[in-house]
């Protein structure tokens, strides 16, 4: 029954490939997922993604083209990471499971990116995380007023910077995908101005981040504290995922 949905963690498909992969934004999120997943000594392919939709699209396109055709079928994809809250219903440290995702701005002319219904339903049943509608932005939403406006305008509960690009890629290549996120800042939390802390390849610029935190120290300190809380929760989500009987 359940093993028909996914093979056991770390197992192989009939062609010898991993039955699924974890895709996670690089840096602290990636490290948190690795710590949580490896608590039980399990092996899984964990792919580190850059930050931002354009960078994700370029990275995944190059990554896919560099893979030999015989190893391109990847099984199922589970995306893990952090997200900001656009609703008072979801606060710091809350894990959520995406039910849909759309881009901030005018609706794209291409079909909307999808999430695999069976995989999403299985994770919802096993983990009991609430289902949410996601929004992907090309910049960090740092003002409380903007969060409230976007939540009301789009009817979305959380915002990220990679989701729509990952889902569009998976849709284009027929890869079943589900997305789990942990709230890193609630709707009332104002963040420092983080514009420019990532380069055009989606890589963190440490000096730019340090400058942003110093320029707005109260917001910067709050961001550090909330990020640590969210990363601990993300690590636990990865650990919980590793314990499922797929």
PDB file of C-alpha atoms in Angstrom:
ATOM      1  CA  UNK A   1       0.000   0.000   0.000  1.00  0.00           C
ATOM      2  CA  UNK A   2       2.242   2.813   1.253  1.00  0.00           C
ATOM      3  CA  UNK A   3       5.293   1.222  -0.318  1.00  0.00           C
ATOM      4  CA  UNK A   4       3.497   1.483  -3.644  1.00  0.00           C
ATOM      5  CA  UNK A   5       3.630   5.281  -3.237  1.00  0.00           C
ATOM      6  CA  UNK A   6       7.288   5.512  -2.320  1.00  0.00           C
ATOM      7  CA  UNK A   7       9.980   2.963  -1.705  1.00  0.00           C
ATOM      8  CA  UNK A   8      11.701   2.768   1.669  1.00  0.00           C
ATOM      9  CA  UNK A   9      14.047   5.687   2.436  1.00  0.00           C
ATOM     10  CA  UNK A  10      17.418   5.162   0.808  1.00  0.00           C
ATOM     11  CA  UNK A  11      16.094   2.343  -1.411  1.00  0.00           C
ATOM     12  CA  UNK A  12      16.527   2.055  -5.165  1.00  0.00           C
ATOM     13  CA  UNK A  13      14.130   1.906  -8.072  1.00  0.00           C
ATOM     14  CA  UNK A  14      14.291  -1.078 -10.441  1.00  0.00           C
ATOM     15  CA  UNK A  15      16.851   0.732 -12.604  1.00  0.00           C
ATOM     16  CA  UNK A  16      19.120   1.244  -9.578  1.00  0.00           C
ATOM     17  CA  UNK A  17      18.295   4.922  -9.033  1.00  0.00           C
ATOM     18  CA  UNK A  18      17.255   6.483  -5.699  1.00  0.00           C
ATOM     19  CA  UNK A  19      13.487   6.273  -5.177  1.00  0.00           C
ATOM     20  CA  UNK A  20      13.301   9.986  -4.293  1.00  0.00           C
ATOM     21  CA  UNK A  21      15.345  13.099  -3.628  1.00  0.00           C
ATOM     22  CA  UNK A  22      15.206  15.974  -1.174  1.00  0.00           C
ATOM     23  CA  UNK A  23      15.685  19.430  -2.714  1.00  0.00           C
ATOM     24  CA  UNK A  24      16.619  22.216  -0.287  1.00  0.00           C
ATOM     25  CA  UNK A  25      17.866  25.815  -0.618  1.00  0.00           C
ATOM     26  CA  UNK A  26      21.591  25.876   0.011  1.00  0.00           C
ATOM     27  CA  UNK A  27      23.259  27.110   3.164  1.00  0.00           C
ATOM     28  CA  UNK A  28      21.693  26.895   6.614  1.00  0.00           C
ATOM     29  CA  UNK A  29      18.479  25.263   5.339  1.00  0.00           C
ATOM     30  CA  UNK A  30      20.447  22.539   3.565  1.00  0.00           C
ATOM     31  CA  UNK A  31      22.563  21.875   6.644  1.00  0.00           C
ATOM     32  CA  UNK A  32      19.494  21.687   8.903  1.00  0.00           C
ATOM     33  CA  UNK A  33      17.845  19.124   6.620  1.00  0.00           C
ATOM     34  CA  UNK A  34      21.015  17.034   6.478  1.00  0.00           C
ATOM     35  CA  UNK A  35      21.251  16.986  10.272  1.00  0.00           C
ATOM     36  CA  UNK A  36      17.626  15.961  10.691  1.00  0.00           C
ATOM     37  CA  UNK A  37      17.607  13.357   7.962  1.00  0.00           C
ATOM     38  CA  UNK A  38      20.865  11.717   9.043  1.00  0.00           C
ATOM     39  CA  UNK A  39      19.800  11.235  12.668  1.00  0.00           C
ATOM     40  CA  UNK A  40      18.866   7.665  11.780  1.00  0.00           C
ATOM     41  CA  UNK A  41      21.879   7.129   9.586  1.00  0.00           C
ATOM     42  CA  UNK A  42      19.768   7.009   6.429  1.00  0.00           C
ATOM     43  CA  UNK A  43      21.073   7.851   3.008  1.00  0.00           C
ATOM     44  CA  UNK A  44      19.211  10.056   0.549  1.00  0.00           C
ATOM     45  CA  UNK A  45      20.132  12.295  -2.315  1.00  0.00           C
ATOM     46  CA  UNK A  46      19.900  15.884  -1.049  1.00  0.00           C
ATOM     47  CA  UNK A  47      20.269  18.532  -3.729  1.00  0.00           C
ATOM     48  CA  UNK A  48      21.260  22.061  -2.688  1.00  0.00           C
ATOM     49  CA  UNK A  49      19.429  24.755  -4.684  1.00  0.00           C
ATOM     50  CA  UNK A  50      20.387  28.421  -5.138  1.00  0.00           C
ATOM     51  CA  UNK A  51      18.035  31.117  -3.860  1.00  0.00           C
ATOM     52  CA  UNK A  52      15.608  32.899  -6.181  1.00  0.00           C
ATOM     53  CA  UNK A  53      13.464  31.722  -9.079  1.00  0.00           C
ATOM     54  CA  UNK A  54      15.748  32.801 -11.925  1.00  0.00           C
ATOM     55  CA  UNK A  55      18.781  31.223 -10.290  1.00  0.00           C
ATOM     56  CA  UNK A  56      16.856  28.018  -9.558  1.00  0.00           C
ATOM     57  CA  UNK A  57      15.630  27.735 -13.144  1.00  0.00           C
ATOM     58  CA  UNK A  58      19.143  28.247 -14.563  1.00  0.00           C
ATOM     59  CA  UNK A  59      20.681  25.828 -12.067  1.00  0.00           C
ATOM     60  CA  UNK A  60      18.160  23.030 -12.595  1.00  0.00           C
ATOM     61  CA  UNK A  61      18.284  23.397 -16.375  1.00  0.00           C
ATOM     62  CA  UNK A  62      22.065  23.059 -16.396  1.00  0.00           C
ATOM     63  CA  UNK A  63      21.962  20.257 -13.829  1.00  0.00           C
ATOM     64  CA  UNK A  64      19.398  18.280 -15.847  1.00  0.00           C
ATOM     65  CA  UNK A  65      21.298  18.688 -19.115  1.00  0.00           C
ATOM     66  CA  UNK A  66      24.522  17.519 -17.463  1.00  0.00           C
ATOM     67  CA  UNK A  67      22.936  14.224 -16.338  1.00  0.00           C
ATOM     68  CA  UNK A  68      23.181  11.204 -18.642  1.00  0.00           C
ATOM     69  CA  UNK A  69      19.779  10.309 -20.085  1.00  0.00           C
ATOM     70  CA  UNK A  70      19.767   6.929 -18.319  1.00  0.00           C
ATOM     71  CA  UNK A  71      19.903   8.533 -14.853  1.00  0.00           C
ATOM     72  CA  UNK A  72      17.446  11.364 -15.481  1.00  0.00           C
ATOM     73  CA  UNK A  73      14.384   9.598 -13.978  1.00  0.00           C
ATOM     74  CA  UNK A  74      14.670  10.735 -10.356  1.00  0.00           C
ATOM     75  CA  UNK A  75      11.625   9.209  -8.706  1.00  0.00           C
ATOM     76  CA  UNK A  76       9.737  11.612  -6.443  1.00  0.00           C
ATOM     77  CA  UNK A  77      10.951  15.022  -5.262  1.00  0.00           C
ATOM     78  CA  UNK A  78      10.314  16.399  -1.760  1.00  0.00           C
ATOM     79  CA  UNK A  79      11.207  20.088  -1.408  1.00  0.00           C
ATOM     80  CA  UNK A  80      12.094  21.342   2.089  1.00  0.00           C
ATOM     81  CA  UNK A  81      12.906  24.870   3.242  1.00  0.00           C
ATOM     82  CA  UNK A  82      11.751  28.037   4.992  1.00  0.00           C
ATOM     83  CA  UNK A  83       8.966  30.476   4.116  1.00  0.00           C
ATOM     84  CA  UNK A  84       7.539  33.723   5.424  1.00  0.00           C
ATOM     85  CA  UNK A  85       3.993  33.937   6.739  1.00  0.00           C
ATOM     86  CA  UNK A  86       1.332  36.060   5.031  1.00  0.00           C
ATOM     87  CA  UNK A  87      -1.365  35.056   7.527  1.00  0.00           C
ATOM     88  CA  UNK A  88      -1.845  35.468  11.256  1.00  0.00           C
ATOM     89  CA  UNK A  89      -2.864  31.816  11.276  1.00  0.00           C
ATOM     90  CA  UNK A  90       0.709  30.600  10.766  1.00  0.00           C
ATOM     91  CA  UNK A  91       3.475  31.656  13.132  1.00  0.00           C
ATOM     92  CA  UNK A  92       7.197  31.120  13.622  1.00  0.00           C
ATOM     93  CA  UNK A  93       8.328  27.494  13.528  1.00  0.00           C
ATOM     94  CA  UNK A  94       5.071  26.115  12.052  1.00  0.00           C
ATOM     95  CA  UNK A  95       5.618  23.410   9.400  1.00  0.00           C
ATOM     96  CA  UNK A  96       3.234  23.645   6.439  1.00  0.00           C
ATOM     97  CA  UNK A  97       2.571  21.546   3.364  1.00  0.00           C
ATOM     98  CA  UNK A  98       1.926  23.274   0.044  1.00  0.00           C
ATOM     99  CA  UNK A  99      -1.318  22.499  -1.727  1.00  0.00           C
ATOM    100  CA  UNK A 100      -0.642  24.944  -4.566  1.00  0.00           C
ATOM    101  CA  UNK A 101       1.776  27.692  -5.519  1.00  0.00           C
ATOM    102  CA  UNK A 102       1.709  30.729  -7.814  1.00  0.00           C
ATOM    103  CA  UNK A 103       4.022  33.542  -8.788  1.00  0.00           C
ATOM    104  CA  UNK A 104       3.735  37.061  -7.390  1.00  0.00           C
ATOM    105  CA  UNK A 105       2.548  39.277 -10.224  1.00  0.00           C
ATOM    106  CA  UNK A 106       0.345  38.712 -13.280  1.00  0.00           C
ATOM    107  CA  UNK A 107      -0.623  35.087 -13.866  1.00  0.00           C
ATOM    108  CA  UNK A 108       1.890  33.409 -16.200  1.00  0.00           C
ATOM    109  CA  UNK A 109       0.757  32.446 -19.678  1.00  0.00           C
ATOM    110  CA  UNK A 110       2.057  28.890 -19.222  1.00  0.00           C
ATOM    111  CA  UNK A 111       0.022  26.302 -17.260  1.00  0.00           C
ATOM    112  CA  UNK A 112       0.386  26.720 -13.492  1.00  0.00           C
ATOM    113  CA  UNK A 113       3.022  24.644 -11.723  1.00  0.00           C
ATOM    114  CA  UNK A 114       1.662  21.597  -9.971  1.00  0.00           C
ATOM    115  CA  UNK A 115       2.150  19.531  -6.832  1.00  0.00           C
ATOM    116  CA  UNK A 116       1.676  15.767  -6.895  1.00  0.00           C
ATOM    117  CA  UNK A 117      -1.701  15.061  -5.273  1.00  0.00           C
ATOM    118  CA  UNK A 118      -0.918  11.517  -4.084  1.00  0.00           C
ATOM    119  CA  UNK A 119       2.429  12.413  -2.537  1.00  0.00           C
ATOM    120  CA  UNK A 120       0.986  15.551  -0.903  1.00  0.00           C
ATOM    121  CA  UNK A 121      -1.975  13.588   0.502  1.00  0.00           C
ATOM    122  CA  UNK A 122       0.344  10.916   1.896  1.00  0.00           C
ATOM    123  CA  UNK A 123       2.536  13.483   3.678  1.00  0.00           C
ATOM    124  CA  UNK A 124      -0.519  15.315   4.994  1.00  0.00           C
ATOM    125  CA  UNK A 125      -1.945  12.084   6.371  1.00  0.00           C
ATOM    126  CA  UNK A 126       1.308  10.998   8.000  1.00  0.00           C
ATOM    127  CA  UNK A 127       2.604  14.328   9.335  1.00  0.00           C
ATOM    128  CA  UNK A 128      -0.667  16.248   9.864  1.00  0.00           C
ATOM    129  CA  UNK A 129       0.908  19.540   8.772  1.00  0.00           C
ATOM    130  CA  UNK A 130      -1.676  22.081   7.575  1.00  0.00           C
ATOM    131  CA  UNK A 131      -2.199  22.530   3.850  1.00  0.00           C
ATOM    132  CA  UNK A 132      -1.497  26.033   2.530  1.00  0.00           C
ATOM    133  CA  UNK A 133      -1.507  28.034  -0.678  1.00  0.00           C
ATOM    134  CA  UNK A 134       1.979  29.333  -1.476  1.00  0.00           C
ATOM    135  CA  UNK A 135       3.284  32.436  -3.233  1.00  0.00           C
ATOM    136  CA  UNK A 136       6.728  32.864  -4.801  1.00  0.00           C
ATOM    137  CA  UNK A 137       8.365  36.289  -4.832  1.00  0.00           C
ATOM    138  CA  UNK A 138      11.582  37.405  -6.533  1.00  0.00           C
ATOM    139  CA  UNK A 139      12.562  39.434  -3.460  1.00  0.00           C
ATOM    140  CA  UNK A 140      12.390  39.132   0.318  1.00  0.00           C
ATOM    141  CA  UNK A 141       9.097  40.490   1.669  1.00  0.00           C
ATOM    142  CA  UNK A 142      10.351  42.469   4.665  1.00  0.00           C
ATOM    143  CA  UNK A 143       7.551  44.852   5.670  1.00  0.00           C
ATOM    144  CA  UNK A 144       4.533  43.870   7.770  1.00  0.00           C
ATOM    145  CA  UNK A 145       2.206  45.966   5.613  1.00  0.00           C
ATOM    146  CA  UNK A 146       3.410  44.293   2.415  1.00  0.00           C
ATOM    147  CA  UNK A 147       2.904  40.853   3.940  1.00  0.00           C
ATOM    148  CA  UNK A 148      -0.664  41.688   4.901  1.00  0.00           C
ATOM    149  CA  UNK A 149      -1.420  43.199   1.498  1.00  0.00           C
ATOM    150  CA  UNK A 150      -0.029  40.240  -0.434  1.00  0.00           C
ATOM    151  CA  UNK A 151      -1.844  37.737   1.756  1.00  0.00           C
ATOM    152  CA  UNK A 152      -5.164  39.488   1.137  1.00  0.00           C
ATOM    153  CA  UNK A 153      -4.574  40.269  -2.540  1.00  0.00           C
ATOM    154  CA  UNK A 154      -3.497  36.764  -3.565  1.00  0.00           C
ATOM    155  CA  UNK A 155      -5.295  34.702  -0.938  1.00  0.00           C
ATOM    156  CA  UNK A 156      -2.003  33.038  -0.016  1.00  0.00           C
ATOM    157  CA  UNK A 157      -0.717  32.042   3.402  1.00  0.00           C
ATOM    158  CA  UNK A 158       3.064  31.790   2.894  1.00  0.00           C
ATOM    159  CA  UNK A 159       5.742  33.223   0.625  1.00  0.00           C
ATOM    160  CA  UNK A 160       9.042  31.800  -0.619  1.00  0.00           C
ATOM    161  CA  UNK A 161      11.614  32.596  -3.311  1.00  0.00           C
ATOM    162  CA  UNK A 162      12.072  29.249  -5.093  1.00  0.00           C
ATOM    163  CA  UNK A 163       8.799  27.333  -5.095  1.00  0.00           C
ATOM    164  CA  UNK A 164       7.295  28.250  -8.455  1.00  0.00           C
ATOM    165  CA  UNK A 165      10.577  27.668 -10.304  1.00  0.00           C
ATOM    166  CA  UNK A 166      11.014  24.204  -8.783  1.00  0.00           C
ATOM    167  CA  UNK A 167       7.430  23.225  -9.488  1.00  0.00           C
ATOM    168  CA  UNK A 168       7.543  24.489 -13.068  1.00  0.00           C
ATOM    169  CA  UNK A 169      10.710  22.482 -13.684  1.00  0.00           C
ATOM    170  CA  UNK A 170       9.208  19.333 -12.190  1.00  0.00           C
ATOM    171  CA  UNK A 171       6.055  19.786 -14.245  1.00  0.00           C
ATOM    172  CA  UNK A 172       8.064  20.201 -17.453  1.00  0.00           C
ATOM    173  CA  UNK A 173       9.968  16.981 -16.797  1.00  0.00           C
ATOM    174  CA  UNK A 174       7.135  14.907 -15.335  1.00  0.00           C
ATOM    175  CA  UNK A 175       8.614  14.660 -11.838  1.00  0.00           C
ATOM    176  CA  UNK A 176       6.131  14.130  -8.963  1.00  0.00           C
ATOM    177  CA  UNK A 177       6.857  16.727  -6.271  1.00  0.00           C
ATOM    178  CA  UNK A 178       5.637  17.812  -2.829  1.00  0.00           C
ATOM    179  CA  UNK A 179       6.755  20.848  -0.820  1.00  0.00           C
ATOM    180  CA  UNK A 180       7.201  21.202   2.945  1.00  0.00           C
ATOM    181  CA  UNK A 181       8.114  24.564   4.462  1.00  0.00           C
ATOM    182  CA  UNK A 182       8.686  25.958   7.957  1.00  0.00           C
ATOM    183  CA  UNK A 183       7.621  29.501   8.852  1.00  0.00           C
ATOM    184  CA  UNK A 184      10.727  31.619   9.484  1.00  0.00           C
ATOM    185  CA  UNK A 185       9.019  34.968  10.109  1.00  0.00           C
ATOM    186  CA  UNK A 186       5.419  35.629  11.050  1.00  0.00           C
ATOM    187  CA  UNK A 187       3.196  38.284   9.532  1.00  0.00           C
ATOM    188  CA  UNK A 188       3.997  40.877  12.219  1.00  0.00           C
ATOM    189  CA  UNK A 189       7.777  40.549  11.971  1.00  0.00           C
ATOM    190  CA  UNK A 190       9.550  43.288  10.027  1.00  0.00           C
ATOM    191  CA  UNK A 191      12.803  42.124   8.444  1.00  0.00           C
ATOM    192  CA  UNK A 192      15.927  44.101   7.543  1.00  0.00           C
ATOM    193  CA  UNK A 193      16.190  45.270   3.949  1.00  0.00           C
ATOM    194  CA  UNK A 194      17.812  42.180   2.391  1.00  0.00           C
ATOM    195  CA  UNK A 195      17.873  43.418  -1.181  1.00  0.00           C
ATOM    196  CA  UNK A 196      21.256  42.594  -2.671  1.00  0.00           C
ATOM    197  CA  UNK A 197      22.273  39.895  -0.176  1.00  0.00           C
ATOM    198  CA  UNK A 198      22.090  37.287  -2.972  1.00  0.00           C
ATOM    199  CA  UNK A 199      23.965  37.565  -6.263  1.00  0.00           C
ATOM    200  CA  UNK A 200      22.443  36.735  -9.655  1.00  0.00           C
ATOM    201  CA  UNK A 201      23.431  33.072  -9.245  1.00  0.00           C
ATOM    202  CA  UNK A 202      21.450  32.808  -6.012  1.00  0.00           C
ATOM    203  CA  UNK A 203      24.572  32.718  -3.838  1.00  0.00           C
ATOM    204  CA  UNK A 204      24.612  34.474  -0.461  1.00  0.00           C
ATOM    205  CA  UNK A 205      26.861  37.542  -0.199  1.00  0.00           C
ATOM    206  CA  UNK A 206      28.000  37.397   3.453  1.00  0.00           C
ATOM    207  CA  UNK A 207      29.294  40.978   3.617  1.00  0.00           C
ATOM    208  CA  UNK A 208      26.049  42.328   2.189  1.00  0.00           C
ATOM    209  CA  UNK A 209      24.065  40.322   4.733  1.00  0.00           C
ATOM    210  CA  UNK A 210      26.258  41.555   7.589  1.00  0.00           C
ATOM    211  CA  UNK A 211      25.747  45.137   6.406  1.00  0.00           C
ATOM    212  CA  UNK A 212      21.977  44.701   6.287  1.00  0.00           C
ATOM    213  CA  UNK A 213      21.926  43.328   9.835  1.00  0.00           C
ATOM    214  CA  UNK A 214      24.136  46.132  11.162  1.00  0.00           C
ATOM    215  CA  UNK A 215      22.125  48.860   9.428  1.00  0.00           C
ATOM    216  CA  UNK A 216      18.927  47.731  11.178  1.00  0.00           C
ATOM    217  CA  UNK A 217      20.214  46.054  14.354  1.00  0.00           C
ATOM    218  CA  UNK A 218      16.879  45.437  16.098  1.00  0.00           C
ATOM    219  CA  UNK A 219      15.384  43.837  13.036  1.00  0.00           C
ATOM    220  CA  UNK A 220      18.647  42.023  12.416  1.00  0.00           C
ATOM    221  CA  UNK A 221      18.736  40.513  15.896  1.00  0.00           C
ATOM    222  CA  UNK A 222      15.092  39.467  15.604  1.00  0.00           C
ATOM    223  CA  UNK A 223      15.869  37.845  12.240  1.00  0.00           C
ATOM    224  CA  UNK A 224      18.783  35.885  13.680  1.00  0.00           C
ATOM    225  CA  UNK A 225      16.672  34.602  16.560  1.00  0.00           C
ATOM    226  CA  UNK A 226      13.696  33.672  14.415  1.00  0.00           C
ATOM    227  CA  UNK A 227      15.923  31.999  11.833  1.00  0.00           C
ATOM    228  CA  UNK A 228      17.535  29.804  14.477  1.00  0.00           C
ATOM    229  CA  UNK A 229      14.104  28.775  15.757  1.00  0.00           C
ATOM    230  CA  UNK A 230      12.888  28.017  12.232  1.00  0.00           C
ATOM    231  CA  UNK A 231      16.011  26.032  11.351  1.00  0.00           C
ATOM    232  CA  UNK A 232      15.594  23.884  14.459  1.00  0.00           C
ATOM    233  CA  UNK A 233      12.005  23.206  13.393  1.00  0.00           C
ATOM    234  CA  UNK A 234      13.161  22.414   9.834  1.00  0.00           C
ATOM    235  CA  UNK A 235      15.666  19.927  11.216  1.00  0.00           C
ATOM    236  CA  UNK A 236      12.850  18.236  13.135  1.00  0.00           C
ATOM    237  CA  UNK A 237      10.692  18.145   9.998  1.00  0.00           C
ATOM    238  CA  UNK A 238      13.504  16.343   8.160  1.00  0.00           C
ATOM    239  CA  UNK A 239      13.857  13.921  11.077  1.00  0.00           C
ATOM    240  CA  UNK A 240      10.117  13.263  11.098  1.00  0.00           C
ATOM    241  CA  UNK A 241      10.195  12.684   7.347  1.00  0.00           C
ATOM    242  CA  UNK A 242      13.008  10.156   7.745  1.00  0.00           C
ATOM    243  CA  UNK A 243      10.900   8.158  10.204  1.00  0.00           C
ATOM    244  CA  UNK A 244       7.960   7.640   7.855  1.00  0.00           C
ATOM    245  CA  UNK A 245       7.287   4.158   6.603  1.00  0.00           C
ATOM    246  CA  UNK A 246       7.224   4.888   2.905  1.00  0.00           C
TER     247      UNK A 246
END
